[in-house]
Short mmCIF file of C-alpha atoms and ligand atoms in Angstrom, two decimals:
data_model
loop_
_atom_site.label_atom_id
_atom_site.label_comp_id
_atom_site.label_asym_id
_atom_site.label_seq_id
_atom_site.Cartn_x
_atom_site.Cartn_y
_atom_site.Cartn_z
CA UNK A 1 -2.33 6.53 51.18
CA UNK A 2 -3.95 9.19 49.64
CA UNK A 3 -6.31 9.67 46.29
CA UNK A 4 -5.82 11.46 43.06
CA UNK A 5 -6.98 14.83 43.42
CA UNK A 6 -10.07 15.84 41.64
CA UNK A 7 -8.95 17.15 37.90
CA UNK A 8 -10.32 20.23 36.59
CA UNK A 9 -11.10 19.28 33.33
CA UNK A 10 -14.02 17.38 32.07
CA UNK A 11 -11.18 15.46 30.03
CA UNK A 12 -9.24 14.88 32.99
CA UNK A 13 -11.04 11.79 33.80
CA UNK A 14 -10.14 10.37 30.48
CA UNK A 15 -7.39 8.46 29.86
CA UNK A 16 -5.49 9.28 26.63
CA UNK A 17 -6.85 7.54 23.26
CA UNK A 18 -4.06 9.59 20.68
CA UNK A 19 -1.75 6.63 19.92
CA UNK A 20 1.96 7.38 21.73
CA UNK A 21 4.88 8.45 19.58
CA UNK A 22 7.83 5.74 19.47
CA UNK A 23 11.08 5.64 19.57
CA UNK A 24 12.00 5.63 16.43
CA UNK A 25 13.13 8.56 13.97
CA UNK A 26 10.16 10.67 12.57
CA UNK A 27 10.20 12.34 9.21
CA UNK A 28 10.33 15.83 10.80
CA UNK A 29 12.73 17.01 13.03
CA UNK A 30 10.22 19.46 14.57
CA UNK A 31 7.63 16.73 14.74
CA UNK A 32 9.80 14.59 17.05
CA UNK A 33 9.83 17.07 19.98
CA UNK A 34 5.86 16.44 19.82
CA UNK A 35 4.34 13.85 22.72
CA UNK A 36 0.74 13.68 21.37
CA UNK A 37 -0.88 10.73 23.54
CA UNK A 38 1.88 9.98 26.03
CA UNK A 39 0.92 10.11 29.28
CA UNK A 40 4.03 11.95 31.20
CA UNK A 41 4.74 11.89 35.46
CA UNK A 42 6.07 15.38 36.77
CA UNK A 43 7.13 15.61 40.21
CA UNK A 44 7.92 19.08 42.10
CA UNK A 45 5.53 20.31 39.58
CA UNK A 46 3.89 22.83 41.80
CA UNK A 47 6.25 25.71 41.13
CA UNK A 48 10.00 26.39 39.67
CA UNK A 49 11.40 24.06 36.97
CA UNK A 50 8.65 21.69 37.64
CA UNK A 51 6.17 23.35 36.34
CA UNK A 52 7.77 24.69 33.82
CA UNK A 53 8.44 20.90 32.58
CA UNK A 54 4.68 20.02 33.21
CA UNK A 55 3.52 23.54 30.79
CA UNK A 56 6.49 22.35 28.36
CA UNK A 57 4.93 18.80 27.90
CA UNK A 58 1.53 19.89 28.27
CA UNK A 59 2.09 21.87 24.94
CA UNK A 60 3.82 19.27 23.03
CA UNK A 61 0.67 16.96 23.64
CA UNK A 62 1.06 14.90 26.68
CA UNK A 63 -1.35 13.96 28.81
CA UNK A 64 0.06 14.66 32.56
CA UNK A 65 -0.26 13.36 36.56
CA UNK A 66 1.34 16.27 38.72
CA UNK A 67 3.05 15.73 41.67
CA UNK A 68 4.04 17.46 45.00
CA UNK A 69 3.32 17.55 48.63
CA UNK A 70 -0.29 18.87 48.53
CA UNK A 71 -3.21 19.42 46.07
CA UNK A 72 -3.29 23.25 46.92
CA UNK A 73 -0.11 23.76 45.74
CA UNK A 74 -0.34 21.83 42.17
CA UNK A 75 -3.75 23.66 41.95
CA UNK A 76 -2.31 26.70 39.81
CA UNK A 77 0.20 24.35 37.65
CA UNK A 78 -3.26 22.11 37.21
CA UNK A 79 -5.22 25.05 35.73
CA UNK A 80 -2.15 26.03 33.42
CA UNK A 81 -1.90 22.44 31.76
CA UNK A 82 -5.80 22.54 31.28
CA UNK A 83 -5.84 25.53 29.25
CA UNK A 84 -3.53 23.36 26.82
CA UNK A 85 -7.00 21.02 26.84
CA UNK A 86 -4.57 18.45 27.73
CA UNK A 87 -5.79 15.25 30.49
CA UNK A 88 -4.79 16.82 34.11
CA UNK A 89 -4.65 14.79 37.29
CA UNK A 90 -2.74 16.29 40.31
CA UNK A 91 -1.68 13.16 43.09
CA UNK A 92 0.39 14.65 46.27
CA UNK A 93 2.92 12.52 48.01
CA UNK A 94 5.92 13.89 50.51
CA UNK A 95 9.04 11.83 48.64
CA UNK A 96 10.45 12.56 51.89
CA UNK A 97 7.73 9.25 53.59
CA UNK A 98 8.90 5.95 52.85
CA UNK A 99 6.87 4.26 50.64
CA UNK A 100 5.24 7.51 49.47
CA UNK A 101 7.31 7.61 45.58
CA UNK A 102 6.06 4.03 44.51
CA UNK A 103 2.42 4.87 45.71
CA UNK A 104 2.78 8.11 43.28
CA UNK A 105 4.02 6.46 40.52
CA UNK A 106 1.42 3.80 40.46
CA UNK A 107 -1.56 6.13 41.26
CA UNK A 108 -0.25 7.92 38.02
CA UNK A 109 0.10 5.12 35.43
CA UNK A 110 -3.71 4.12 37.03
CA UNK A 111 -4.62 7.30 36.46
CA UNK A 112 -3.75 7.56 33.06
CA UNK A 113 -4.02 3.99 32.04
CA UNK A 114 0.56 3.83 31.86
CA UNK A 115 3.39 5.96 32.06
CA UNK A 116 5.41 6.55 28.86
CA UNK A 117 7.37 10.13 30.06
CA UNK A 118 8.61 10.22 34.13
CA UNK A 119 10.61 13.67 34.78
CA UNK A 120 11.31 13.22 38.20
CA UNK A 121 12.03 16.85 38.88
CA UNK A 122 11.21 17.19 42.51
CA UNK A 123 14.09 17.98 44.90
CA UNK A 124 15.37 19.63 48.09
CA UNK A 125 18.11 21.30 49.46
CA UNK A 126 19.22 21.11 53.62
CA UNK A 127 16.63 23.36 54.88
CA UNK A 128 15.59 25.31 58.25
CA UNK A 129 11.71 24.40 59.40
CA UNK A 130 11.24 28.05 57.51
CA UNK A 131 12.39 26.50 54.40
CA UNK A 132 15.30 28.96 53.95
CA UNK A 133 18.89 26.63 52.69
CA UNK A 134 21.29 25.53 55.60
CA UNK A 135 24.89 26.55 54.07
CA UNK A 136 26.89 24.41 55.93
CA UNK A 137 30.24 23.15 55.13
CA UNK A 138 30.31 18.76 56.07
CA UNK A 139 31.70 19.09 58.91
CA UNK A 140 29.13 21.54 60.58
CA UNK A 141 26.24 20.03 58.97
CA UNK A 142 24.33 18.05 61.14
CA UNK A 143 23.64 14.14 60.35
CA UNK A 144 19.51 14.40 60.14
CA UNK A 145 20.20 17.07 57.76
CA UNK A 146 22.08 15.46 55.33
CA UNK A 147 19.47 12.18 55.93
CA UNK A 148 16.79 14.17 55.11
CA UNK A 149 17.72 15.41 51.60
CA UNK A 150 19.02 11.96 50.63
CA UNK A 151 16.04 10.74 52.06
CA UNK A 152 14.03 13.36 49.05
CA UNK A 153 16.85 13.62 46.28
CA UNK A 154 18.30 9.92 46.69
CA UNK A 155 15.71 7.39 48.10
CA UNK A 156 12.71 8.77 46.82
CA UNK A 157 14.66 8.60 43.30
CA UNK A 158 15.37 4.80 43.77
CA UNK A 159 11.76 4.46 44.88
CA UNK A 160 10.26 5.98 42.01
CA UNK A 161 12.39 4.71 39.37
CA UNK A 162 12.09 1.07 40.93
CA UNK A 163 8.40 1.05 40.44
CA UNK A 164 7.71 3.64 37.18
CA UNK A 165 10.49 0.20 35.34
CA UNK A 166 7.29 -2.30 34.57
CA UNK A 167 5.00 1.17 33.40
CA UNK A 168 8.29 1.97 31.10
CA UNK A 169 8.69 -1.51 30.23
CA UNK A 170 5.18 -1.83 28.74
CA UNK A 171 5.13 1.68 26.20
CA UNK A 172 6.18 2.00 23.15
CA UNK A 173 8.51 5.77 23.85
CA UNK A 174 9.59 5.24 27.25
CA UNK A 175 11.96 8.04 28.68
CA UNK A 176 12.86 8.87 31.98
CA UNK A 177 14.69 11.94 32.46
CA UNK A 178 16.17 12.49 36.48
CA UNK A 179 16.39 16.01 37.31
CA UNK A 180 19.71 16.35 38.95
CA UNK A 181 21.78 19.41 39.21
CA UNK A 182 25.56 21.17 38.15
CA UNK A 183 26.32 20.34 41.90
CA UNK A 184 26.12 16.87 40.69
CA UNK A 185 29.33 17.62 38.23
CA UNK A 186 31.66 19.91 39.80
CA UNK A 187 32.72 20.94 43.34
CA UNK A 188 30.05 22.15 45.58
CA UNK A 189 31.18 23.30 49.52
CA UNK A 190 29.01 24.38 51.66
CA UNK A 191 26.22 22.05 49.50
CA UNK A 192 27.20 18.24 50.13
CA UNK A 193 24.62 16.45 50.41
CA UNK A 194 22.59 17.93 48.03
CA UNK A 195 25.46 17.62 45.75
CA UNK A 196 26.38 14.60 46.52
CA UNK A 197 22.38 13.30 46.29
CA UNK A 198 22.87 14.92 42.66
CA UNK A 199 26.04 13.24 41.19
CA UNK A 200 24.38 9.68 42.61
CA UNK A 201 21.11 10.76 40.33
CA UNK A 202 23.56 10.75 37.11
CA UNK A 203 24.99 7.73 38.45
CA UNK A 204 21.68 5.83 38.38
CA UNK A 205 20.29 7.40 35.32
CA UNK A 206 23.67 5.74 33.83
CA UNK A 207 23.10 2.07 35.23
CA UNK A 208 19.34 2.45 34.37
CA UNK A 209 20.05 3.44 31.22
CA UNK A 210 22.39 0.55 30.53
CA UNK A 211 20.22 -1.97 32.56
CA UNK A 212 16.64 -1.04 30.87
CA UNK A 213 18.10 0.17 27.00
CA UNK A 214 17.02 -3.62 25.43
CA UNK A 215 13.85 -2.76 26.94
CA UNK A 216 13.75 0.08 25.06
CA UNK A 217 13.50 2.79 28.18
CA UNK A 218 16.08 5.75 27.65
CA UNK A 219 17.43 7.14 30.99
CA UNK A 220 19.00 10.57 31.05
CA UNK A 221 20.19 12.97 33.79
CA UNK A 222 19.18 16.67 33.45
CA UNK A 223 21.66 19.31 34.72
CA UNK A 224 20.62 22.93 35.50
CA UNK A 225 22.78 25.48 36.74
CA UNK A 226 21.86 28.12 38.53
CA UNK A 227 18.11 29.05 38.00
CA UNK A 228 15.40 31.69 39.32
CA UNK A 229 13.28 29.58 41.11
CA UNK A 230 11.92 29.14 44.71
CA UNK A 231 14.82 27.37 45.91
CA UNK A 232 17.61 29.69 44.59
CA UNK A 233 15.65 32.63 45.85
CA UNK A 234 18.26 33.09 48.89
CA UNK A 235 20.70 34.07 45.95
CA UNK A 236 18.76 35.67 43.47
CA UNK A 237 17.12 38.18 45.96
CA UNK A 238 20.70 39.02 47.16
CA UNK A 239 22.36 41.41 45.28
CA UNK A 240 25.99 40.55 45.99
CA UNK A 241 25.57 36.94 46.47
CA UNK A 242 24.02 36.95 43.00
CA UNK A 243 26.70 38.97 41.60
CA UNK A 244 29.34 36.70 42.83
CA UNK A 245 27.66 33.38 41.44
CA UNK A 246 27.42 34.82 38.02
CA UNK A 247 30.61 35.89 37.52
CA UNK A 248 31.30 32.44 38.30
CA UNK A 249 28.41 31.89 35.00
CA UNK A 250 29.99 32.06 31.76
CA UNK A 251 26.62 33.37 30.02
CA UNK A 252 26.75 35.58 33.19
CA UNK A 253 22.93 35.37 33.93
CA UNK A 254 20.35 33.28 35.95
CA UNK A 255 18.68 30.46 34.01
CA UNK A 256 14.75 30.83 33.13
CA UNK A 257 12.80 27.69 34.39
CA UNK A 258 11.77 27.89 30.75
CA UNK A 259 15.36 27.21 29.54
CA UNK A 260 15.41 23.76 31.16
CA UNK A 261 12.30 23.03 30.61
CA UNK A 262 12.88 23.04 26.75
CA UNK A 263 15.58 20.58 27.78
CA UNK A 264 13.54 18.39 29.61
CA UNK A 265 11.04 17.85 26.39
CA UNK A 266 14.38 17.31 24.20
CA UNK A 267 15.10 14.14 26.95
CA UNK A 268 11.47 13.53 27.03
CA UNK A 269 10.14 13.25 23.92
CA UNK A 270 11.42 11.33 20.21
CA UNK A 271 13.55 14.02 19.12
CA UNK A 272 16.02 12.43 21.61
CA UNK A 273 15.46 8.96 20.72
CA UNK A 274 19.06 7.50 20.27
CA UNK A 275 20.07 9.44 23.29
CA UNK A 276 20.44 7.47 26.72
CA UNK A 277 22.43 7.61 29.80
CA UNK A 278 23.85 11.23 29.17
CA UNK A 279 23.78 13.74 31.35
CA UNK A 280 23.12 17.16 29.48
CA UNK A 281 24.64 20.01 31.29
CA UNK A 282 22.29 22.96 30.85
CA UNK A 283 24.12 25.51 33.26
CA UNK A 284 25.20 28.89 31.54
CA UNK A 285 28.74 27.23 31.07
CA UNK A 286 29.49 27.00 34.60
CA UNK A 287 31.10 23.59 34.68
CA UNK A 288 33.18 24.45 31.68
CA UNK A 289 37.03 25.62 33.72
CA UNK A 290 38.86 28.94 31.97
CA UNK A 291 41.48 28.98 34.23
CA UNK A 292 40.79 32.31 34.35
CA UNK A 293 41.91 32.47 30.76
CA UNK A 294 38.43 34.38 29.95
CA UNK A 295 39.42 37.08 32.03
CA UNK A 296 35.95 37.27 33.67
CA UNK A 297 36.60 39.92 37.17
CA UNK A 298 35.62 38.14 40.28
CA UNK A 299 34.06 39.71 43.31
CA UNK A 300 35.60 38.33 46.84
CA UNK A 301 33.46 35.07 48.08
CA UNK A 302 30.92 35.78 50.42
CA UNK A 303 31.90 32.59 52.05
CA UNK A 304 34.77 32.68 54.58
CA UNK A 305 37.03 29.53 54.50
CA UNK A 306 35.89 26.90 56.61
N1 LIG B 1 16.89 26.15 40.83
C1 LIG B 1 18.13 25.76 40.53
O1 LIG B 1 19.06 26.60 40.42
C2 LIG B 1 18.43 24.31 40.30
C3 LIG B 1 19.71 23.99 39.79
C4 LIG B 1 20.02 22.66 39.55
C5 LIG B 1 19.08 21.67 39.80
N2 LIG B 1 17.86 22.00 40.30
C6 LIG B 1 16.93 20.90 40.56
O2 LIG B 1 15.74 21.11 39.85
C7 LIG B 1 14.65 20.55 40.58
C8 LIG B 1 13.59 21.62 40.75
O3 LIG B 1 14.18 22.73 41.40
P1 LIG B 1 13.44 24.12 41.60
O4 LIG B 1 14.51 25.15 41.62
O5 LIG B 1 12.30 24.27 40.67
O6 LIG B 1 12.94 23.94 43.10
P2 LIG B 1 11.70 24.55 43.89
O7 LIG B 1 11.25 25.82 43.28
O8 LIG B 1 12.11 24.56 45.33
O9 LIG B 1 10.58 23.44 43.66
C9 LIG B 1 10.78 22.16 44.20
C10 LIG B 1 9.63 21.26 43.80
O10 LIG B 1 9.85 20.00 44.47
C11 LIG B 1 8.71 19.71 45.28
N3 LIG B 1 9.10 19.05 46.51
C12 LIG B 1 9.99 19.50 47.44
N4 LIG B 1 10.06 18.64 48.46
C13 LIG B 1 9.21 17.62 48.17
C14 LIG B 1 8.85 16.44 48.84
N5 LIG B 1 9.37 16.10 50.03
N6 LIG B 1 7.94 15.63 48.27
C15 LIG B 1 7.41 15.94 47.07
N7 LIG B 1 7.70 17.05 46.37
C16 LIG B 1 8.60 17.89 46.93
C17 LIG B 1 8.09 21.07 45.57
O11 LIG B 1 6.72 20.90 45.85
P3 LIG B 1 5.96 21.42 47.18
O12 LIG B 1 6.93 22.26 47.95
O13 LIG B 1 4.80 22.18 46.65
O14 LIG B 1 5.59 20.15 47.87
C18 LIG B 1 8.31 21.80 44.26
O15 LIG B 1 7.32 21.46 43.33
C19 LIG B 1 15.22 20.04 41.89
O16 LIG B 1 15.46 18.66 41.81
C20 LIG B 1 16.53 20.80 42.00
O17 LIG B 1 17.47 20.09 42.78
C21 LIG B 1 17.51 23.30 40.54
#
């Protein structure tokens, strides 16, 4: 088991003292978006959405344990949420080892003394050893593949959310927001286990959030479409792949990390506080049908029929 990397702050070492938010109405609308004193979990928060989340929550006033494989790679994500002055502790876990999602929640809540916010943002698709995506229809895609990103997206969710319940339990704002995907919603070939990984994330953020709600812990699912990140960079870097999946976009561009990161600290923080089990769709309109009524050309699919 590995230790809590070293923070970078002198603050880092100390737990929050601000007393948390609850969740309960505030006067001020803009007020309840703030999460002064809660100490928030962000996995996959070395890059992409992740860190976006971690920045996002950072300036609203949490206090923060970052999450990903290594320490290197948080490193740059670390120094961002320090120059907010905010608490700062990076612990690395694979999601992918067995074990490995409990160990990171619980080094986080001792790390900042309980958890009140978990994003659990951190998520793969099928990939080569290179990292580039396997685009495989089922029937081509071989068995360890589709093991290994339930193994990440599916276990590893059940894992973490199984251990961060007695953290949740014991604050006084408690959400956990489960960072699934569009794929989770609507038809995705050539994607199935990661879609199918991402519809069983809404399904659990719905039993959770009907299980835990007398508890007081809100459980929503948080649905990006198509955004410029690492792991859509196969797409984005590809002219007419990229021009083919946005005229399938309604808004007709890429999403910024930023965008669903703004998102996340709705879910996260009080200004969502009579909000649980939902799954908020934040995907350019791409799960919203037209039946070609909008008239929108489309380029021929780069994918051949299987
Ligand atoms: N980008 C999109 O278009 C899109 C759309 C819908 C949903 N999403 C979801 O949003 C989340 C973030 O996506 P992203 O686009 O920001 O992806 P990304 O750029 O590939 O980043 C993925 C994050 O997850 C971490 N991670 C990957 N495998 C891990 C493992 N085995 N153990 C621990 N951490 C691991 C990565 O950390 P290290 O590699 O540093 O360990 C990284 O911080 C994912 O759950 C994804 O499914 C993304």
């Amino acid at each position: 088991m590995s230790t809590p990397a070293a923070a970078t702050t002198p603050a880092a070492t100390t737990p929050a003292t601000t007393t948390p938010a609850t969740n309960t109405p505030t006067s001020s609308t803009l007020a309840s978006f703030r999460l002064d004193g809660s100490r928030a979990l962000v996995t996959g928060a070395s890059r992409g959405i992740g860190r976006a989340v971690a920045l996002a929550l950072a300036e609203a006033g949490a206090d923060l344990v970052l999450s990903a494989r290594t320490s290197e790679a948080l490193k740059s994500t670390v120094e961002q949420v320090a120059e907010f002055g905010r608490t700062v502790i990076a612990v690395p876990g694979d999601l992918g080892e067995p074990g490995r999602a409990g160990q990171v929640v619980d080094q986080a809540a001792e790390a900042l003394g309980g958890l009140d916010v978990v994003v659990h943002n951190a998520g793969v698709l099928p990939s080569q050893p290179d990292g580039s995506p396997i685009l495989l229809p089922l029937q081509h895609l071989p068995q360890p593949d589709w093991e290994s990103v339930i193994s990440v997206n599916l276990n590893a969710t059940a894992a973490l959310c199984r251990h961060a319940h007695p953290y949740l339990a014991a604050s006084r704002s408690p959400s956990l927001v489960l960072m699934s995907s569009v794929a989770g919603v609507i038809g995705t070939p050539m994607m199935e286990s990661y879609a199918a990984s991402k519809a069983a994330q809404i399904s659990l953020a719905r039993s959770l959030a009907a299980g835990w709600a007398r508890q007081g812990i809100r459980v929503n699912a948080l649905c990006p479409g198509w955004t410029r990140t690492d792991m859509t960079a196969f797409a984005h870097h590809n002219g007419p792949l990229s021009d083919w999946l946005l005229a399938h976009v309604p808004l007709g561009r890429w999403a910024t990390p930023e965008e669903i990161a703004a998102a996340a600290l709705f879910l996260a923080s009080p200004a969502s506080a009579y909000l649980t089990g939902q799954t908020l769709l934040v995907d350019g309109g791409v799960s919203v049908p037209d039946g070609g009524l909008a008239g929108i050309p489309k380029p021929p699919s780069p994918f051949a029929p299987a």
